[in-house]
PDB file of C-alpha atoms and ligand atoms in Angstrom:
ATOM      1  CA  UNK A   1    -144.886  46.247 -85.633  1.00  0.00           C
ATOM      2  CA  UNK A   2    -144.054  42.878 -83.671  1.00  0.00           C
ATOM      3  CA  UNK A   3    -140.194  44.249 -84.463  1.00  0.00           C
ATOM      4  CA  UNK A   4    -140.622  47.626 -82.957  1.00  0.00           C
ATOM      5  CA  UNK A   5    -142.162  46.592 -79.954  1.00  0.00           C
ATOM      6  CA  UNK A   6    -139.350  43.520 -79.022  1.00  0.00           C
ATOM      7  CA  UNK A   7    -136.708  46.677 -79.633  1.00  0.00           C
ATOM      8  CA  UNK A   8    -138.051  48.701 -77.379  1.00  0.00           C
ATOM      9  CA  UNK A   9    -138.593  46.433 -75.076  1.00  0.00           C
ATOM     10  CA  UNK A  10    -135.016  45.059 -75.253  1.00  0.00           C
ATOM     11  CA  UNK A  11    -133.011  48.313 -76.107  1.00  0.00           C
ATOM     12  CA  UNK A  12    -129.676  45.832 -75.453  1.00  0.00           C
ATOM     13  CA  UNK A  13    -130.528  42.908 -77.544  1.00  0.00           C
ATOM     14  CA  UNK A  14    -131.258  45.284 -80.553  1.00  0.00           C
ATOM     15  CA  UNK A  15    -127.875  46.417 -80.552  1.00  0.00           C
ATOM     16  CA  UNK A  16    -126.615  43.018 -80.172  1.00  0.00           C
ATOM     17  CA  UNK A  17    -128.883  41.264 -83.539  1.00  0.00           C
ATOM     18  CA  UNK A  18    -127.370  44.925 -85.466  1.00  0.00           C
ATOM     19  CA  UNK A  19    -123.902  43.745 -84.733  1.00  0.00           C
ATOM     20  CA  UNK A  20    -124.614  40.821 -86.195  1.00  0.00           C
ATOM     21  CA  UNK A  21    -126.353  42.228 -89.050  1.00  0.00           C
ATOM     22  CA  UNK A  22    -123.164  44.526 -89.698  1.00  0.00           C
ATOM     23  CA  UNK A  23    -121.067  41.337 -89.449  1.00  0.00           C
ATOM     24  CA  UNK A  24    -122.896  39.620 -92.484  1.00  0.00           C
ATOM     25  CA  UNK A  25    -123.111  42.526 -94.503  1.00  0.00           C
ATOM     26  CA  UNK A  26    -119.593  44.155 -93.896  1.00  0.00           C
ATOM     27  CA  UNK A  27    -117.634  41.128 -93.783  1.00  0.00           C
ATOM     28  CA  UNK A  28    -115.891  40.935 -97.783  1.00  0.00           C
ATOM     29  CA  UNK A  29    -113.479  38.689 -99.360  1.00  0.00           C
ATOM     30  CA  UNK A  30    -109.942  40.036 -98.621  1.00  0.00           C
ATOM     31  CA  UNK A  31    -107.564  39.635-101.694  1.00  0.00           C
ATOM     32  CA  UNK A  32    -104.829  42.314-100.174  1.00  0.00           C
ATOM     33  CA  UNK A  33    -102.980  42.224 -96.562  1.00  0.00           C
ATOM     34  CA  UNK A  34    -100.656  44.401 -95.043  1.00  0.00           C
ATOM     35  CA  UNK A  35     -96.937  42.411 -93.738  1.00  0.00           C
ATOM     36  CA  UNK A  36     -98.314  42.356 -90.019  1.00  0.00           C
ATOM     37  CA  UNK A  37     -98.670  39.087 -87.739  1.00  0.00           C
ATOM     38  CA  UNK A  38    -101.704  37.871 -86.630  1.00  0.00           C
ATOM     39  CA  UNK A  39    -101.154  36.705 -83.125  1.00  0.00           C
ATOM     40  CA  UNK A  40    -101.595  33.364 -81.900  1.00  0.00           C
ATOM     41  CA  UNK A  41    -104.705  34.203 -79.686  1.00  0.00           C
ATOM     42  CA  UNK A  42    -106.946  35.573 -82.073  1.00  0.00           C
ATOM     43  CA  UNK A  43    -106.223  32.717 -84.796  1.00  0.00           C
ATOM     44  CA  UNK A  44    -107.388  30.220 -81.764  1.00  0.00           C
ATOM     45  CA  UNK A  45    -110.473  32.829 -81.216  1.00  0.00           C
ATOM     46  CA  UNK A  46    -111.521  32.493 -84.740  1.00  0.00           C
ATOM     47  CA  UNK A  47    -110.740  28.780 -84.702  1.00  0.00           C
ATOM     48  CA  UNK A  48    -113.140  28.805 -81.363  1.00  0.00           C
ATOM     49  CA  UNK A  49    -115.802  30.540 -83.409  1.00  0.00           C
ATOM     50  CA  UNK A  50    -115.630  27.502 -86.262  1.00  0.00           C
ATOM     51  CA  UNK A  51    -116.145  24.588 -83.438  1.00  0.00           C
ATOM     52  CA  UNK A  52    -119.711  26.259 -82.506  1.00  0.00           C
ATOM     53  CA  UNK A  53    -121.036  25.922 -85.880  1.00  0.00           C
ATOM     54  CA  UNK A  54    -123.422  23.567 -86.465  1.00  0.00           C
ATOM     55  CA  UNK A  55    -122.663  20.008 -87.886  1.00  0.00           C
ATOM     56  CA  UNK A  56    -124.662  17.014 -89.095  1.00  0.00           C
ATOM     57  CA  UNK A  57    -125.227  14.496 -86.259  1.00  0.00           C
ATOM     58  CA  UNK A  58    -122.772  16.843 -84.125  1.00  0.00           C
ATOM     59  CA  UNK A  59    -120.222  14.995 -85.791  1.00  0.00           C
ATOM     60  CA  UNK A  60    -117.722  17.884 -85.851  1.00  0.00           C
ATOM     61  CA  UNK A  61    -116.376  16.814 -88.964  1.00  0.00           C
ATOM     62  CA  UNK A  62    -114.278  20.030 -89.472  1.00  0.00           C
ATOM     63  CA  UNK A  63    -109.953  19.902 -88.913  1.00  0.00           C
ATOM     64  CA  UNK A  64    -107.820  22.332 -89.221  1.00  0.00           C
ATOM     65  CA  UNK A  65    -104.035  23.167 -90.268  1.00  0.00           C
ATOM     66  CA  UNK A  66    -102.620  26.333 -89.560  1.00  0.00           C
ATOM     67  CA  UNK A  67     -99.740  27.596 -91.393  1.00  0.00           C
ATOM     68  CA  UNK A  68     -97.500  30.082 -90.912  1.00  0.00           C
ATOM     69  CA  UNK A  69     -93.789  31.289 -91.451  1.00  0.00           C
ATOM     70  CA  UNK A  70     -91.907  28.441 -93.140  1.00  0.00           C
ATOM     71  CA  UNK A  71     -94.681  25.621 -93.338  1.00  0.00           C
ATOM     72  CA  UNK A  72     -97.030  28.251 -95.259  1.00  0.00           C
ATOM     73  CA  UNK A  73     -94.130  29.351 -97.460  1.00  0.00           C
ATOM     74  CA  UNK A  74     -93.021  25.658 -98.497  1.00  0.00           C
ATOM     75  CA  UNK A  75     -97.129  25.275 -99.216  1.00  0.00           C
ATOM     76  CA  UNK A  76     -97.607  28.109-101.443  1.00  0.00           C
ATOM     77  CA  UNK A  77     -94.342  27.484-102.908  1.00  0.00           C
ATOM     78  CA  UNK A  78     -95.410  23.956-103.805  1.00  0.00           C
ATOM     79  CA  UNK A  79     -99.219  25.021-104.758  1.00  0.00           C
ATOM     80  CA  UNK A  80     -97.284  27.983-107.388  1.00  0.00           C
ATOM     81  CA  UNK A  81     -95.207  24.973-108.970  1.00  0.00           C
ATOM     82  CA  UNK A  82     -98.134  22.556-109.576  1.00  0.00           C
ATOM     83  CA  UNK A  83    -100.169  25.469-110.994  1.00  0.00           C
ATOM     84  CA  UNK A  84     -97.159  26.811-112.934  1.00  0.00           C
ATOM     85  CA  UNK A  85     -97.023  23.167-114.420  1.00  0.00           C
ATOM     86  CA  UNK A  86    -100.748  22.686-114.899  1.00  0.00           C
ATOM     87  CA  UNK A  87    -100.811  25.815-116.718  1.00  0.00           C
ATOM     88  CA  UNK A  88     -98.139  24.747-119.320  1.00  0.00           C
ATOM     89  CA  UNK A  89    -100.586  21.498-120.021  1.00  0.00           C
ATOM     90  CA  UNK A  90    -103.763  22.777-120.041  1.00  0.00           C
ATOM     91  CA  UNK A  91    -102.850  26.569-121.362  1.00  0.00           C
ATOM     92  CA  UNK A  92    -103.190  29.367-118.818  1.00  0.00           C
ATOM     93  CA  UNK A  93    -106.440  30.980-120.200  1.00  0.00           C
ATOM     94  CA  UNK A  94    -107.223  27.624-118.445  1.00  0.00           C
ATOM     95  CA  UNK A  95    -106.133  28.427-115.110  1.00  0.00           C
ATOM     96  CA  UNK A  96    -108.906  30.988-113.682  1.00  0.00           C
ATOM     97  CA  UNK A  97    -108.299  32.809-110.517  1.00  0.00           C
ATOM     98  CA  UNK A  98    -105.886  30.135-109.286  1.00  0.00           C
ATOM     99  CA  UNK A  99    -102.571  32.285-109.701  1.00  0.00           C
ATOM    100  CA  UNK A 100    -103.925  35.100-107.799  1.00  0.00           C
ATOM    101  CA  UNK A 101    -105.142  33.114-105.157  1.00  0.00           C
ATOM    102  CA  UNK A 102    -101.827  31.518-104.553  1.00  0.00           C
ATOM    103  CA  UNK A 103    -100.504  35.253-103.838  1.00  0.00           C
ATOM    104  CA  UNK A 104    -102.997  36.693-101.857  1.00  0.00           C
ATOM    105  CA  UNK A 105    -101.967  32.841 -99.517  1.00  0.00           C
ATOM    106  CA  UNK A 106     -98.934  34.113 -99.931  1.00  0.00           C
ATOM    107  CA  UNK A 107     -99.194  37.773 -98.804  1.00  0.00           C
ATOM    108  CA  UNK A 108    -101.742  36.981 -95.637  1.00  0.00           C
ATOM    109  CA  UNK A 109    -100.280  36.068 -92.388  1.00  0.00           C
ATOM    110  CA  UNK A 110    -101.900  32.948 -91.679  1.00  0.00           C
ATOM    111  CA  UNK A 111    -103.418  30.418 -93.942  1.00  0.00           C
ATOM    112  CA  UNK A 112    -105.821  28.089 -92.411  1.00  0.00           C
ATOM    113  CA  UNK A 113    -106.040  24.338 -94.276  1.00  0.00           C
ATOM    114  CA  UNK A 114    -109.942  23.081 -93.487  1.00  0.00           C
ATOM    115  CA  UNK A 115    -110.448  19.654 -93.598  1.00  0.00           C
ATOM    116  CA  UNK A 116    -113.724  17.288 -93.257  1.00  0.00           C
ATOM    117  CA  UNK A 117    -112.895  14.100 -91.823  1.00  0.00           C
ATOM    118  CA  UNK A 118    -116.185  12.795 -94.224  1.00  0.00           C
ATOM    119  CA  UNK A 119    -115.717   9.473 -90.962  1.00  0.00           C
ATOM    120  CA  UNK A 120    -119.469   8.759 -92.861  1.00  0.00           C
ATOM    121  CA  UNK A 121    -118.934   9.733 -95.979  1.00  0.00           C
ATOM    122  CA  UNK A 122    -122.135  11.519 -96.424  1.00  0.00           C
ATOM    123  CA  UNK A 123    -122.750  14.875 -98.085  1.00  0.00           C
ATOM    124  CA  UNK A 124    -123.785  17.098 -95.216  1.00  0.00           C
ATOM    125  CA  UNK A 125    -120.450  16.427 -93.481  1.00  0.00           C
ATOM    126  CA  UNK A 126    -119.386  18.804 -96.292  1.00  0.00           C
ATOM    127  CA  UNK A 127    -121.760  20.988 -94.937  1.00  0.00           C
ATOM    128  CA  UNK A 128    -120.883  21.212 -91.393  1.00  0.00           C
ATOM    129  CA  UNK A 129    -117.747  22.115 -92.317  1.00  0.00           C
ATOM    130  CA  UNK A 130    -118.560  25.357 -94.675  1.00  0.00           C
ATOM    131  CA  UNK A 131    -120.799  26.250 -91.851  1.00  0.00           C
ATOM    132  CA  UNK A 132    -117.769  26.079 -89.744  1.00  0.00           C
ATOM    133  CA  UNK A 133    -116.119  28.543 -92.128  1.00  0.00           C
ATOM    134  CA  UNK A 134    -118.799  30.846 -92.101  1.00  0.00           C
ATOM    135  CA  UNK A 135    -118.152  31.150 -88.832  1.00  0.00           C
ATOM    136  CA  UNK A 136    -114.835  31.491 -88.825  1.00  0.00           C
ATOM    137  CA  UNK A 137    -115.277  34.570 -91.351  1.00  0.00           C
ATOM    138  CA  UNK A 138    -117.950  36.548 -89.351  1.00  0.00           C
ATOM    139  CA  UNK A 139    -115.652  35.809 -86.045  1.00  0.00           C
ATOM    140  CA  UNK A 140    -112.285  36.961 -87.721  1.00  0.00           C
ATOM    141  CA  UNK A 141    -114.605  40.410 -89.384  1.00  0.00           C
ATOM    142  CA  UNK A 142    -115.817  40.961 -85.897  1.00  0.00           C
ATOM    143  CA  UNK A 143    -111.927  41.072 -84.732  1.00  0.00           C
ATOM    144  CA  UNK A 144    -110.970  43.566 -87.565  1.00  0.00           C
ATOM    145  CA  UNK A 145    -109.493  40.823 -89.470  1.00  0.00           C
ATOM    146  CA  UNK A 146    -109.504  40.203 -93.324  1.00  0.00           C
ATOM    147  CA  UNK A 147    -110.474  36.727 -94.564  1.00  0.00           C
ATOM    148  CA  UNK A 148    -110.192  34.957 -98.425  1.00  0.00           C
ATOM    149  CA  UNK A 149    -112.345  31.644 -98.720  1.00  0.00           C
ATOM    150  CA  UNK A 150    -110.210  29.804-101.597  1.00  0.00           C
ATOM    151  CA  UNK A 151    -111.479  26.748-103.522  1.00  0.00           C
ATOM    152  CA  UNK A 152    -108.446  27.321-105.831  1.00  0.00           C
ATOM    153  CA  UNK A 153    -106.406  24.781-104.042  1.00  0.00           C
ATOM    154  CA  UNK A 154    -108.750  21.985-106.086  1.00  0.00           C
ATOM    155  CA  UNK A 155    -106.319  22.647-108.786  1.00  0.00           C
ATOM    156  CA  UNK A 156    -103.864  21.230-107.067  1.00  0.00           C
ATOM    157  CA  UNK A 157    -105.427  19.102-104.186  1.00  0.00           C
ATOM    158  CA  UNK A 158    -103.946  16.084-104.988  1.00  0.00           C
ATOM    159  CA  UNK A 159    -100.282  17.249-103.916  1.00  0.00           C
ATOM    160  CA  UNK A 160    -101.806  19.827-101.431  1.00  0.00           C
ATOM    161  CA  UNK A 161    -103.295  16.866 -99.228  1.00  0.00           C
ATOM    162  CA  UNK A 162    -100.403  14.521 -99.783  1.00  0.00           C
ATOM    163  CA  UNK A 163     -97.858  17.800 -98.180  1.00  0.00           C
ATOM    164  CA  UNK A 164     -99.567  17.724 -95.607  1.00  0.00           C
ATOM    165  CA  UNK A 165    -100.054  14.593 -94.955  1.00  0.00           C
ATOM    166  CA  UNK A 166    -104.088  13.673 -93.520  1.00  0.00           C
ATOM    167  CA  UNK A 167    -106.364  11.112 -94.674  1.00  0.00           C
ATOM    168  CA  UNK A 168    -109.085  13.429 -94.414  1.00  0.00           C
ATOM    169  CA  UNK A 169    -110.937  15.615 -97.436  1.00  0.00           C
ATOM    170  CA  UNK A 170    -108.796  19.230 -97.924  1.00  0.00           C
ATOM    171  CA  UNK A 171    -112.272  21.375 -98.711  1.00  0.00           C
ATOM    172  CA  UNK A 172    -110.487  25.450 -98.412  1.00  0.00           C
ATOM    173  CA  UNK A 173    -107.860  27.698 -97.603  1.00  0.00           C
ATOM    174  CA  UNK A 174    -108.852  30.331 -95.972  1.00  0.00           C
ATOM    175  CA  UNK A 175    -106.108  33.308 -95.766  1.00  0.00           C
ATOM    176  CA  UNK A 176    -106.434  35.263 -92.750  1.00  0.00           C
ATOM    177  CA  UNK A 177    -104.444  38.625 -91.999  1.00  0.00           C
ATOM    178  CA  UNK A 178    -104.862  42.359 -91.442  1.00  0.00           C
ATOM    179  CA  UNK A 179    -106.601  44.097 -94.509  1.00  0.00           C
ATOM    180  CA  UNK A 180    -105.068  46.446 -96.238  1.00  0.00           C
ATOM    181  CA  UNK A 181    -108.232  47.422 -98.132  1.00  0.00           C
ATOM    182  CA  UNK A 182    -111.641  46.370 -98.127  1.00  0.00           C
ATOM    183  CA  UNK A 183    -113.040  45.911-101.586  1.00  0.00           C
ATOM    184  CA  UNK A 184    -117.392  47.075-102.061  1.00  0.00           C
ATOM    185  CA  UNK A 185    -119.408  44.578-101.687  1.00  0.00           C
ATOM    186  CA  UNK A 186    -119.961  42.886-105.122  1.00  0.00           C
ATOM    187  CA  UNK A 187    -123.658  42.841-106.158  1.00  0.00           C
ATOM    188  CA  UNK A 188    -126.321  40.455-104.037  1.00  0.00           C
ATOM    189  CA  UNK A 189    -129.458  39.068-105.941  1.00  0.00           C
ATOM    190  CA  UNK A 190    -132.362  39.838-103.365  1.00  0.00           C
ATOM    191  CA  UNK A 191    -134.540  37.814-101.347  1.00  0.00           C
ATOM    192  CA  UNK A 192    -137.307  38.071-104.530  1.00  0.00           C
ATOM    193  CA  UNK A 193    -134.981  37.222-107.048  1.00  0.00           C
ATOM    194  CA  UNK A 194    -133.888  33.750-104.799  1.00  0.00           C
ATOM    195  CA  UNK A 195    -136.855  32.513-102.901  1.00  0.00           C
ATOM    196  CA  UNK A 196    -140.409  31.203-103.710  1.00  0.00           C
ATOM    197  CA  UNK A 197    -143.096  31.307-101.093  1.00  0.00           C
ATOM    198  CA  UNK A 198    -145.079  28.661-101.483  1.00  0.00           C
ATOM    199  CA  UNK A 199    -147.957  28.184 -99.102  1.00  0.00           C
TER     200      UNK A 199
HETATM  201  C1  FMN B 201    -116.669  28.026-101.811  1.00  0.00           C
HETATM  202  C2  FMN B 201    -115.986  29.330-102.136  1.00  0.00           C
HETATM  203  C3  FMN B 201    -114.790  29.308-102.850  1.00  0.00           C
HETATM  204  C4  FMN B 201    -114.133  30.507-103.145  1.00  0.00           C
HETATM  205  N1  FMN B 201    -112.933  30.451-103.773  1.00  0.00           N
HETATM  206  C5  FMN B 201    -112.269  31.602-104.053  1.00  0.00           C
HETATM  207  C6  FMN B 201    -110.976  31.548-104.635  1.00  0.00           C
HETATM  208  O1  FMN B 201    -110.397  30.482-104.872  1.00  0.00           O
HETATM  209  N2  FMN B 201    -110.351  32.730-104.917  1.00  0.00           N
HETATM  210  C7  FMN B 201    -110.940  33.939-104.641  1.00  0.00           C
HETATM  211  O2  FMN B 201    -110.331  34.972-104.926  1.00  0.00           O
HETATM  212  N3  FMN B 201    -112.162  34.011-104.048  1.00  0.00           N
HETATM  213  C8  FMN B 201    -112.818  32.888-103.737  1.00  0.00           C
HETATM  214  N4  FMN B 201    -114.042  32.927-103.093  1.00  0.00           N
HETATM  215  C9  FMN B 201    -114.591  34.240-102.708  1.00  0.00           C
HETATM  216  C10 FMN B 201    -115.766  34.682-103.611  1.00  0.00           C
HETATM  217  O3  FMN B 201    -115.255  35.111-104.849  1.00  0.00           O
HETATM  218  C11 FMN B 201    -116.536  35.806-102.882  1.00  0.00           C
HETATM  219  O4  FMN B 201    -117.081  35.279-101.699  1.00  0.00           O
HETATM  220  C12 FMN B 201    -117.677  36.382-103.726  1.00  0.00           C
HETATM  221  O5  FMN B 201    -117.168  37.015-104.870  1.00  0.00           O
HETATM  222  C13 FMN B 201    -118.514  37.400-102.934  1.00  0.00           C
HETATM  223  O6  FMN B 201    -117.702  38.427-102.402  1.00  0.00           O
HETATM  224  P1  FMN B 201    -117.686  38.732-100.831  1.00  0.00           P
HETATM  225  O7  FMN B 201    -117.122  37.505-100.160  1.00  0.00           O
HETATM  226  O8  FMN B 201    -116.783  39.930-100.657  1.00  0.00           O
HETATM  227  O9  FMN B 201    -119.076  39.008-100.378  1.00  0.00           O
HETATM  228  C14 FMN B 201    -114.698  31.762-102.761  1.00  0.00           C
HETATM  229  C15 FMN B 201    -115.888  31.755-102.035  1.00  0.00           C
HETATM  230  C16 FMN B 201    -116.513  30.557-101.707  1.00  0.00           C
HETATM  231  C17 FMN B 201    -117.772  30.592-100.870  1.00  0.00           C
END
């Protein structure tokens, strides 16, 4: 009732909260790209999107490596050695989804190293910085863009972070490039199934 009446009232903002409706529900991970660059101005856009998420104590905690060309083929190159090599130890039935992560980083255009500085080392900076991807996801959806979140790179972080150098915490890699399919939306558990109202 309350709804109907603010929509009517506010034809323009209606549209606006349905964009961002179609943003949440449309946006999917991305696990196939076409060979098409993805130009310097939207990767700063979506970037621009990440630094209004919100953080604990503003701290900003989120950094940011973007790769490209060379520097993202000598990454995944390195990341498809140590996995190669972990696999041999601990037997590739071992090895999950980590293989075809490393080639959907290597088949996007861009791949996107997200840091947290953890400068307190509490939890929540963690947090600030997967709302920053978040953001970063809806924002690069809204631009036609495909996105992959991967927490694969924690089988090899170790020699991830020391390639590229930081003292800071390497939390994702998110590959970013032009879809070239977007899978159906895997299952969602509803609001019943995950929340108790308690009053
Ligand atoms: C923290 C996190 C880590 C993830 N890591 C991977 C990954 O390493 N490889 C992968 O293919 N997908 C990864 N995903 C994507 C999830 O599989 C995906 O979000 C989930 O299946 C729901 O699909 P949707 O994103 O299309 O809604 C990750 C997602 C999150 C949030």
């Amino acid at each position: 009732m309350c709804d109907l009446s603010f929509n009517s009232a506010f034809p323009l903002l209606k549209s606006v909260f349905m964009e961002l409706d179609e943003a949440i529900r449309g946006r999917r991970s991305v696990r196939s790209y076409i060979d098409r660059p993805v130009s310097l101005g939207l990767v700063r856009e979506v970037l621009e999107a990440a630094t209004w998420a919100p953080s604990a104590k503003n701290g900003q905690q989120w950094r940011f490596t973007v790769l490209t060309g060379a520097a993202k083929r000598r990454l995944t190159d390195l990341f498809r050695s140590e996995l190669q090599a972990l696999s041999e130890k601990i037997g590739a039935e071992r090895m999950g989804s980590s293989f075809a992560s490393c080639r959907v980083m290597k088949q996007a255009s861009v791949l996107i190293m997200v840091w947290n500085i953890n400068e307190r080392g509490w939890a929540t900076e963690e947090h600030s910085v997967a709302a920053a991807i978040q953001n970063m996801l809806l924002k690069a959806h809204s631009l036609g863009l495909g996105t992959l979140w991967i927490g694969d790179i924690y089988y090899a972080l170790d020699s991830l972070t020391r390639h590229l150098g930081k003292p800071w915490k390497l939390v994702a890699a998110i590959a970013l490039g032009w879809p070239a399919k977007t899978p159906k939306p895997p299952p969602r558990l509803t609001v019943d199934q995950v929340t108790e109202f308690l009053r």
